[in-house]
Coordinates of C-alpha atoms in Angstrom, one line a residue:
M559 CA 19.6 -7.4 -20.3
T560 CA 19.0 -5.1 -17.2
G561 CA 15.5 -3.7 -17.9
L562 CA 13.1 -2.7 -20.6
P563 CA 14.1 -0.6 -23.6
H564 CA 13.4 3.1 -23.0
P565 CA 10.5 3.1 -25.5
A566 CA 8.7 0.6 -23.6
L567 CA 9.2 2.4 -20.2
D568 CA 8.1 5.5 -21.9
L569 CA 4.9 3.9 -22.9
T570 CA 4.3 2.5 -19.5
L571 CA 4.8 6.0 -18.0
E572 CA 2.3 7.4 -20.6
L573 CA -0.3 4.9 -19.4
L574 CA 0.5 5.5 -15.7
E575 CA 0.0 9.4 -16.5
S576 CA -3.4 8.6 -18.1
L577 CA -4.4 6.6 -14.9
T578 CA -3.3 9.2 -12.4
P579 CA -5.9 11.9 -12.8
W580 CA -8.7 9.7 -11.8
R581 CA -9.3 10.3 -8.0
S582 CA -10.6 6.8 -7.6
D583 CA -10.8 6.5 -3.9
A584 CA -13.9 5.1 -2.1
S585 CA -15.4 8.5 -1.5
D586 CA -16.0 9.1 -5.3
P587 CA -17.6 6.2 -6.8
A588 CA -18.6 7.9 -9.9
R589 CA -14.9 8.4 -10.9
Q590 CA -14.2 4.8 -9.7
R591 CA -16.9 3.7 -12.2
D592 CA -15.4 5.9 -15.0
L593 CA -11.9 4.5 -14.6
A594 CA -13.3 1.0 -14.5
A595 CA -15.0 1.5 -17.8
W596 CA -11.8 3.1 -19.1
L597 CA -9.7 0.1 -18.2
E598 CA -12.2 -2.3 -19.7
Q599 CA -12.1 -0.5 -22.9
W600 CA -8.2 -0.4 -23.0
L601 CA -8.2 -4.2 -22.6
V602 CA -10.5 -4.5 -25.4
D603 CA -8.6 -2.1 -27.8
E604 CA -5.1 -2.9 -26.9
V605 CA -5.2 -6.7 -26.4
E606 CA -8.4 -7.7 -27.9
A607 CA -9.5 -9.1 -24.6
R608 CA -13.1 -10.4 -24.2
V609 CA -15.2 -8.7 -21.5
V610 CA -16.7 -11.3 -19.1
L611 CA -18.5 -9.0 -16.8
P612 CA -19.4 -5.7 -18.5
V613 CA -18.9 -2.6 -16.3
A614 CA -22.1 -1.2 -17.7
D615 CA -24.1 -4.0 -16.5
Q616 CA -23.1 -3.8 -12.9
P617 CA -25.0 -1.9 -10.1
L618 CA -24.3 1.6 -9.5
T619 CA -24.1 1.1 -5.6
S620 CA -20.6 -0.2 -5.6
P621 CA -17.2 0.1 -7.5
P622 CA -17.4 -2.3 -10.5
L623 CA -15.2 -5.1 -11.2
V624 CA -13.2 -5.4 -14.4
H625 CA -12.9 -8.9 -15.5
A626 CA -11.6 -9.6 -19.1
R627 CA -10.2 -12.8 -20.7
I628 CA -7.4 -13.3 -23.1
D629 CA -7.8 -16.9 -24.6
V630 CA -4.7 -17.9 -26.7
G631 CA -5.9 -21.5 -26.7
A632 CA -3.2 -22.6 -24.1
A633 CA -3.4 -25.5 -21.8
V634 CA -2.7 -23.4 -19.0
T635 CA -4.6 -20.5 -17.4
V636 CA -3.3 -17.9 -14.8
V637 CA -5.0 -15.0 -13.3
L638 CA -3.6 -11.4 -12.9
Y639 CA -5.4 -9.5 -10.0
N640 CA -5.0 -5.9 -9.3
R641 CA -6.9 -2.9 -8.0
Y642 CA -7.7 0.6 -9.2
D643 CA -8.7 2.1 -6.0
V644 CA -6.3 4.5 -4.2
A645 CA -6.0 6.5 -1.0
P646 CA -7.4 10.1 -0.9
A647 CA -4.7 12.9 -1.2
A648 CA -4.5 16.6 -0.4
P649 CA -2.0 18.6 -2.3
E650 CA -0.2 20.0 0.7
G651 CA 3.5 18.9 0.9
W652 CA 3.6 17.3 -2.4
E653 CA 6.4 18.1 -5.0
V654 CA 3.8 17.6 -7.8
D655 CA 0.0 17.7 -7.9
P656 CA -0.8 14.1 -6.6
F657 CA -3.4 13.8 -9.3
L658 CA -1.3 14.9 -12.2
G659 CA 1.9 13.3 -11.2
G660 CA 5.4 13.9 -12.6
V661 CA 9.0 12.7 -12.9
R662 CA 11.5 14.2 -10.5
H663 CA 14.9 13.3 -9.3
F664 CA 15.6 12.0 -5.8
P665 CA 19.4 11.8 -4.9
Q666 CA 18.9 8.5 -3.0
W667 CA 16.6 7.0 -5.8
G668 CA 17.5 8.5 -9.2
D669 CA 14.5 9.3 -11.4
V670 CA 11.1 8.7 -9.8
F671 CA 7.5 9.2 -10.8
I672 CA 5.5 10.9 -8.0
A673 CA 1.8 10.6 -7.8
R674 CA -1.0 9.2 -5.6
G675 CA -1.3 5.6 -6.4
A676 CA 2.3 5.4 -7.9
Q677 CA 3.1 2.5 -5.7
K678 CA -0.4 1.4 -4.6
H679 CA -1.5 0.5 -7.1
K680 CA -1.8 2.4 -10.3
G681 CA 2.0 2.0 -11.0
P682 CA 1.9 -1.8 -10.7
L683 CA -1.3 -1.7 -12.5
A684 CA 0.1 0.3 -15.6
G685 CA 3.2 -2.0 -15.7
M686 CA 1.1 -5.0 -15.5
L687 CA -1.1 -3.9 -18.5
M688 CA 1.8 -2.9 -20.7
T689 CA 3.7 -6.1 -20.0
V690 CA 0.6 -8.0 -21.1
R691 CA 0.4 -5.9 -24.1
E692 CA 4.0 -6.5 -25.1
L693 CA 3.8 -10.2 -24.8
W694 CA 0.5 -10.3 -26.7
Q695 CA 1.6 -8.2 -29.5
N696 CA 4.9 -10.2 -30.1
G697 CA 3.1 -13.5 -29.8
L698 CA 4.9 -14.4 -26.8
L699 CA 1.9 -15.0 -24.6
H700 CA 1.7 -18.8 -24.1
V701 CA -0.9 -18.8 -21.1
N702 CA -4.7 -17.9 -21.2
L703 CA -5.1 -14.8 -19.0
E704 CA -8.0 -14.0 -16.6
I705 CA -7.6 -10.2 -15.6
V706 CA -9.4 -9.1 -12.6
L707 CA -9.4 -5.5 -11.4
E708 CA -11.3 -4.2 -8.4
G709 CA -12.1 -0.9 -6.5
E710 CA -12.6 -2.0 -3.2
Q711 CA -9.3 -3.7 -2.1
A712 CA -9.0 -1.1 0.7
C713 CA -12.4 -1.6 2.2
G714 CA -13.1 -5.4 2.1
S715 CA -13.3 -6.5 -1.6
A716 CA -17.1 -7.1 -1.2
T717 CA -18.1 -7.1 -4.9
L718 CA -15.1 -9.4 -5.8
R719 CA -15.8 -11.8 -3.1
R720 CA -19.5 -12.2 -4.0
Y721 CA -18.6 -12.6 -7.7
L722 CA -16.2 -15.3 -7.1
A723 CA -18.3 -17.1 -4.4
Q724 CA -21.0 -18.0 -7.1
A725 CA -22.0 -21.6 -7.4
S726 CA -20.4 -21.7 -10.9
C727 CA -17.3 -19.5 -10.5
P728 CA -16.8 -17.1 -13.4
I729 CA -13.1 -17.8 -13.4
P730 CA -12.1 -21.2 -14.7
P731 CA -9.6 -23.3 -12.8
A732 CA -6.2 -21.7 -13.0
E733 CA -2.6 -22.6 -12.2
A734 CA -2.0 -19.6 -10.0
V735 CA -3.1 -16.2 -9.2
L736 CA -0.8 -13.2 -9.1
F737 CA -1.2 -10.0 -7.4
P738 CA 1.8 -7.9 -9.2
A739 CA 3.3 -5.4 -6.9
F740 CA 6.5 -3.6 -6.1
C741 CA 8.0 -5.8 -3.3
E742 CA 11.4 -4.1 -2.9
Q743 CA 9.9 -2.0 -0.4
E744 CA 11.9 1.3 -0.4
G745 CA 15.1 -0.4 -1.7
G746 CA 14.9 -3.4 0.6
V747 CA 15.3 -7.1 -0.1
P748 CA 12.6 -8.3 -2.5
R749 CA 9.8 -10.2 -0.7
V750 CA 7.6 -13.1 -1.5
Y751 CA 4.5 -13.8 0.7
L752 CA 3.1 -17.1 1.4
G753 CA -0.2 -15.9 2.5
F754 CA -2.3 -12.8 3.6
T755 CA -3.9 -11.2 6.7
G756 CA -7.6 -11.1 6.7
M757 CA -9.7 -7.9 7.0
T758 CA -13.0 -7.1 8.9
Q759 CA -14.4 -3.6 8.6
G760 CA -16.7 -2.2 11.3
A761 CA -17.4 0.5 13.9
V762 CA -18.1 1.2 17.5
R763 CA -21.0 3.6 18.0
V764 CA -22.3 5.2 21.1
K765 CA -25.6 7.1 21.2
G766 CA -27.1 9.1 23.9
G767 CA -30.1 7.5 25.6
D768 CA -31.5 6.3 29.0
W769 CA -28.0 5.5 30.2
G770 CA -27.5 9.3 30.5
G771 CA -26.1 10.5 27.2
P772 CA -27.9 13.3 25.4
R773 CA -30.4 12.5 22.7
S774 CA -29.7 15.7 20.9
A775 CA -26.6 18.1 20.9
I776 CA -26.4 20.0 24.2
D777 CA -24.4 23.0 25.2
A778 CA -21.1 22.0 26.7
S779 CA -21.6 24.2 29.6
H780 CA -23.5 21.5 31.0
A781 CA -20.8 19.0 30.7
A782 CA -20.4 18.3 34.5
W783 CA -24.0 17.1 34.6
V784 CA -24.3 15.2 31.3
A785 CA -22.7 11.9 30.4
S786 CA -20.8 12.2 27.0
P787 CA -21.1 9.6 24.3
A788 CA -17.6 10.6 23.2
W789 CA -16.1 9.7 26.6
R790 CA -18.3 6.4 26.6
L791 CA -16.8 5.6 23.3
V792 CA -13.1 6.2 24.6
E793 CA -14.1 3.8 27.5
A794 CA -15.5 1.2 25.2
L795 CA -12.6 1.1 22.8
N796 CA -10.2 0.8 25.7
A797 CA -12.2 -2.1 27.1
I798 CA -12.2 -4.2 23.9
A799 CA -8.7 -3.2 22.7
P800 CA -6.6 -1.8 25.6
A801 CA -4.4 1.1 24.3
Q802 CA -1.3 -0.3 26.0
A803 CA -1.5 -3.3 23.8
N804 CA -1.9 -1.3 20.5
G805 CA -5.2 -2.8 19.7
V806 CA -3.9 -6.5 19.8
L807 CA -6.6 -8.7 20.8
E808 CA -4.7 -12.1 20.6
T809 CA -1.3 -13.4 19.2
R810 CA -1.4 -16.9 18.0
P811 CA 1.7 -19.1 18.1
L812 CA 3.2 -19.9 14.7
D813 CA 3.0 -23.4 13.3
V814 CA 6.2 -25.4 12.7
E815 CA 6.5 -24.4 9.0
A816 CA 5.9 -20.8 9.5
A817 CA 8.4 -20.7 12.4
E818 CA 11.0 -22.2 10.1
W819 CA 10.5 -19.6 7.7
L820 CA 10.6 -16.9 10.2
D821 CA 14.0 -18.3 11.5
E822 CA 15.5 -17.5 8.3
L823 CA 13.6 -14.3 7.9
A824 CA 14.7 -13.0 11.4
Q825 CA 18.4 -13.2 10.4
Q826 CA 17.7 -10.9 7.2
C827 CA 15.1 -8.5 8.7
N828 CA 15.6 -5.5 11.1
P829 CA 12.2 -4.4 12.4
E830 CA 13.6 -1.1 13.6
A831 CA 15.3 -0.3 10.2
Q832 CA 12.0 -1.3 8.4
L833 CA 10.1 1.3 10.3
G834 CA 13.0 3.9 9.7
Q835 CA 12.0 7.4 10.8
K836 CA 8.2 6.8 10.5
A837 CA 7.7 5.3 14.0
R838 CA 9.2 3.5 16.9
L839 CA 9.0 -0.2 17.5
A840 CA 6.4 -0.6 20.4
L841 CA 8.0 -3.5 22.0
N842 CA 11.5 -4.5 23.2
A843 CA 12.1 -7.8 21.6
S844 CA 14.5 -9.8 19.4
A845 CA 13.8 -9.8 15.5
Y846 CA 12.3 -13.1 15.7
E847 CA 9.9 -12.2 18.6
A848 CA 9.0 -9.0 16.9
L849 CA 8.2 -10.5 13.6
A850 CA 6.3 -13.4 15.3
H851 CA 4.3 -10.7 17.2
L852 CA 3.6 -8.8 14.0
L853 CA 2.5 -11.9 11.9
G854 CA 0.7 -13.7 14.7
S855 CA -1.4 -10.8 16.0
A856 CA -5.0 -10.0 15.5
V857 CA -5.2 -6.3 15.9
L858 CA -7.8 -3.7 15.8
T859 CA -6.7 -0.5 14.1
I860 CA -8.8 2.8 14.4
S861 CA -9.2 4.6 11.2
E862 CA -11.6 7.4 12.2
L863 CA -13.0 8.9 15.4
K864 CA -15.8 11.4 15.0
T865 CA -18.7 12.9 16.8
A866 CA -22.1 14.1 15.5
S867 CA -22.0 17.4 17.1
G868 CA -22.5 20.2 14.6
G869 CA -20.1 22.3 16.6
Q870 CA -17.2 22.5 18.9
D871 CA -18.8 23.9 22.0
V872 CA -21.5 21.0 22.4
I873 CA -21.7 17.6 23.7
A874 CA -22.5 15.5 20.8
P875 CA -25.4 13.0 21.0
E876 CA -23.3 10.2 19.1
A877 CA -19.8 9.2 18.8
C878 CA -18.2 6.6 16.4
A879 CA -14.9 4.9 15.7
A880 CA -14.4 3.2 12.6
F881 CA -12.0 0.3 12.7
T882 CA -10.3 -2.5 10.8
L883 CA -9.7 -5.8 12.4
R884 CA -6.7 -7.5 10.9
T885 CA -6.6 -11.3 11.5
P886 CA -3.7 -13.7 10.6
P887 CA -4.4 -17.1 9.0
G888 CA -5.9 -19.4 11.4
S889 CA -7.6 -16.7 13.6
D890 CA -11.3 -16.5 13.6
P891 CA -12.5 -13.0 13.1
Q892 CA -16.3 -13.9 14.0
A893 CA -15.3 -15.4 17.2
L894 CA -13.2 -12.3 18.1
L895 CA -16.1 -10.1 17.3
A896 CA -18.4 -12.1 19.3
R897 CA -16.0 -11.6 22.3
L898 CA -16.0 -7.9 21.8
R899 CA -19.7 -7.8 21.5
E900 CA -19.9 -9.7 24.9
R901 CA -17.8 -7.1 26.6
L902 CA -19.7 -4.2 25.3
M903 CA -22.9 -5.7 26.8
L904 CA -21.7 -5.4 30.3
P905 CA -23.5 -2.5 32.5
D906 CA -20.6 -0.2 32.5
L907 CA -20.6 0.2 28.6
V908 CA -24.3 0.6 28.1
G909 CA -24.9 2.6 24.9
A910 CA -21.8 1.1 23.1
E911 CA -22.7 -1.0 20.0
L912 CA -20.4 -2.9 17.5
H913 CA -21.4 -2.8 13.8
C914 CA -19.6 -5.0 11.5
G915 CA -19.2 -4.7 7.8
E916 CA -17.2 -6.6 5.1
S917 CA -15.2 -9.6 6.4
Y918 CA -12.8 -12.3 5.1
P919 CA -10.2 -14.4 6.9
G920 CA -6.6 -14.7 6.6
M921 CA -5.1 -17.3 4.4
R922 CA -1.7 -19.1 3.7
F923 CA -0.5 -21.6 1.3
S924 CA 2.6 -23.8 0.7
A925 CA 5.8 -22.7 -1.0
E926 CA 5.4 -25.7 -3.2
E927 CA 2.2 -24.5 -4.8
P928 CA 2.3 -23.3 -8.5
G929 CA 3.3 -19.7 -9.0
V930 CA 5.7 -19.5 -6.1
M931 CA 8.7 -21.2 -7.6
E932 CA 8.0 -19.3 -10.9
L933 CA 8.1 -16.1 -8.8
L934 CA 11.4 -16.9 -7.1
M935 CA 12.8 -17.7 -10.7
S936 CA 11.7 -14.4 -12.1
Y937 CA 13.7 -12.7 -9.2
Q938 CA 16.7 -14.8 -10.0
Q939 CA 16.6 -13.7 -13.6
Q940 CA 17.6 -10.3 -12.3
Q941 CA 20.1 -11.7 -9.6
A942 CA 17.7 -11.0 -6.8
R943 CA 17.2 -13.4 -3.9
A944 CA 13.8 -13.3 -2.4
Q945 CA 12.9 -12.8 1.3
I946 CA 10.3 -15.3 2.1
W947 CA 7.6 -14.3 4.6
P948 CA 5.1 -17.0 6.0
W949 CA 2.4 -14.5 5.2
S950 CA 2.0 -10.6 4.7
P951 CA 0.9 -8.4 7.5
E952 CA -1.0 -6.5 4.8
C953 CA -4.6 -7.5 3.9
A954 CA -5.5 -9.1 0.5
P955 CA -8.6 -11.1 -0.5
A956 CA -6.7 -14.5 -1.1
S957 CA -9.4 -16.4 0.3
A958 CA -11.7 -15.3 -2.4
F959 CA -9.6 -17.1 -5.0
A960 CA -9.6 -20.4 -3.3
P961 CA -12.1 -21.8 -5.8
V962 CA -9.9 -20.7 -8.7
A963 CA -6.2 -21.8 -7.9
P964 CA -4.3 -23.3 -5.0
A965 CA -2.1 -20.1 -4.4
F966 CA -2.6 -16.4 -4.5
V967 CA 0.8 -14.9 -5.0
M968 CA 1.8 -11.3 -4.4
G969 CA 5.2 -10.4 -6.0
G970 CA 7.5 -8.5 -8.4
L971 CA 10.6 -6.6 -8.3
G972 CA 10.7 -2.8 -8.3
S973 CA 11.0 -0.1 -5.5
G974 CA 9.1 2.9 -4.4
G975 CA 8.3 4.7 -1.3
N976 CA 5.8 6.7 0.8
A977 CA 3.0 4.4 0.0
C978 CA -0.5 6.0 0.5
G979 CA 1.5 9.1 1.9
V980 CA 2.8 12.5 0.7
N981 CA 5.0 12.3 -2.4
E982 CA 4.2 8.5 -3.0
F983 CA 6.7 7.4 -5.6
I984 CA 8.1 4.6 -7.7
T985 CA 11.6 4.6 -9.1
L986 CA 11.9 4.4 -13.0
K987 CA 14.6 1.7 -12.6
G988 CA 12.2 -0.1 -10.4
L989 CA 9.4 0.1 -12.9
A990 CA 11.5 -1.6 -15.4
R991 CA 12.6 -4.2 -13.1
F992 CA 9.0 -4.7 -12.2
Q993 CA 8.0 -5.4 -15.7
R994 CA 10.9 -7.7 -16.4
S995 CA 10.0 -9.8 -13.4
L996 CA 6.4 -10.0 -14.4
R997 CA 7.2 -10.8 -18.1
D998 CA 9.6 -13.6 -16.7
W999 CA 6.9 -14.9 -14.3
L1000 CA 4.4 -15.3 -17.2
L1001 CA 7.1 -17.0 -19.5
C1002 CA 7.8 -19.6 -16.8
F1003 CA 4.4 -21.5 -17.5

């Protein structure tokens, strides 16, 4: 068996085509809520799931969680986690409307499905749901399932973290948590991650005031006289996260176990090839050194720079930079933020203030924990050998699930590309491989 039968693949594509039109990015909470309610009803109708946290009962102020339970009376419970939020998309440059999607043929990849969210994460979500449906309908589901879907994975997972942090956790103790994903990135070696990077959302703001900046917009013809909040913001950013370091605040040495995994990984992974034509590697280093720098670094990335000007030919009274602080396991995000605040309090940066939003730390676990070996076995069923990373440079709320299970695993076969970019896609062959690997993972318990 090399994949799913064509009828099963066609049904999965139908579901993905149904999910695609929702512009479920953070800027459209109403559509996020509608999609969450639709997913909840699908779980009730298609697999007779019991709703644990009704979407209709949740506040309108944040994207709701979908939490549904399939209890087959098994001795083992596992959790399937996924997300329904996607990045925004404008139609320019796409081969198809990003929120309609469509199948095209790429010479390098074969038949592909192109759409916003195809790879992150509506494609994996559709594949996950249809795999559960197939096992349930055929009486092959031998574990209890807790299905948790969120709409804030890209911006801190606030609702999810607070939900799971209740004194009595609403998810019972489970064997493992799986975040199903396409982990053969752009046709590369399939990966397994033994941990995840932490995320802190925040902003640096500079307002005019007694330090010299204008309290309201002023004509730019006075620029030689008036201190600019925008220029002060540039100074502040360079002071807390120097540009020549690409925003790296600290790089922690790897522990012995992580270094051992990295030794093997460095022999398999070419950082230059991984970037491809997208960018250049910013440091001259061996594969091991480059990977250790990537995984061990706490780095401040700037997602948005803006001024409250109201026009092009004015000096704005306020400037703001939104950032994400990514922290590896073992790094203390609060200690790093305290250090940044201390630097901004110095006289040369008066007017610059640090504002913090949602935050969670990085987390890692052992390869011996439940869920990991089962994932490796699911790859082997399709003659795939996993590339093991000590943890992922991507952020995921693994720490939120610490009360639930000893491991939060991200994995699955399947390839795609241009994640969150123009012409984001998954291969149809990869979609079939993904569903087969998820099916085999569930059957391992």
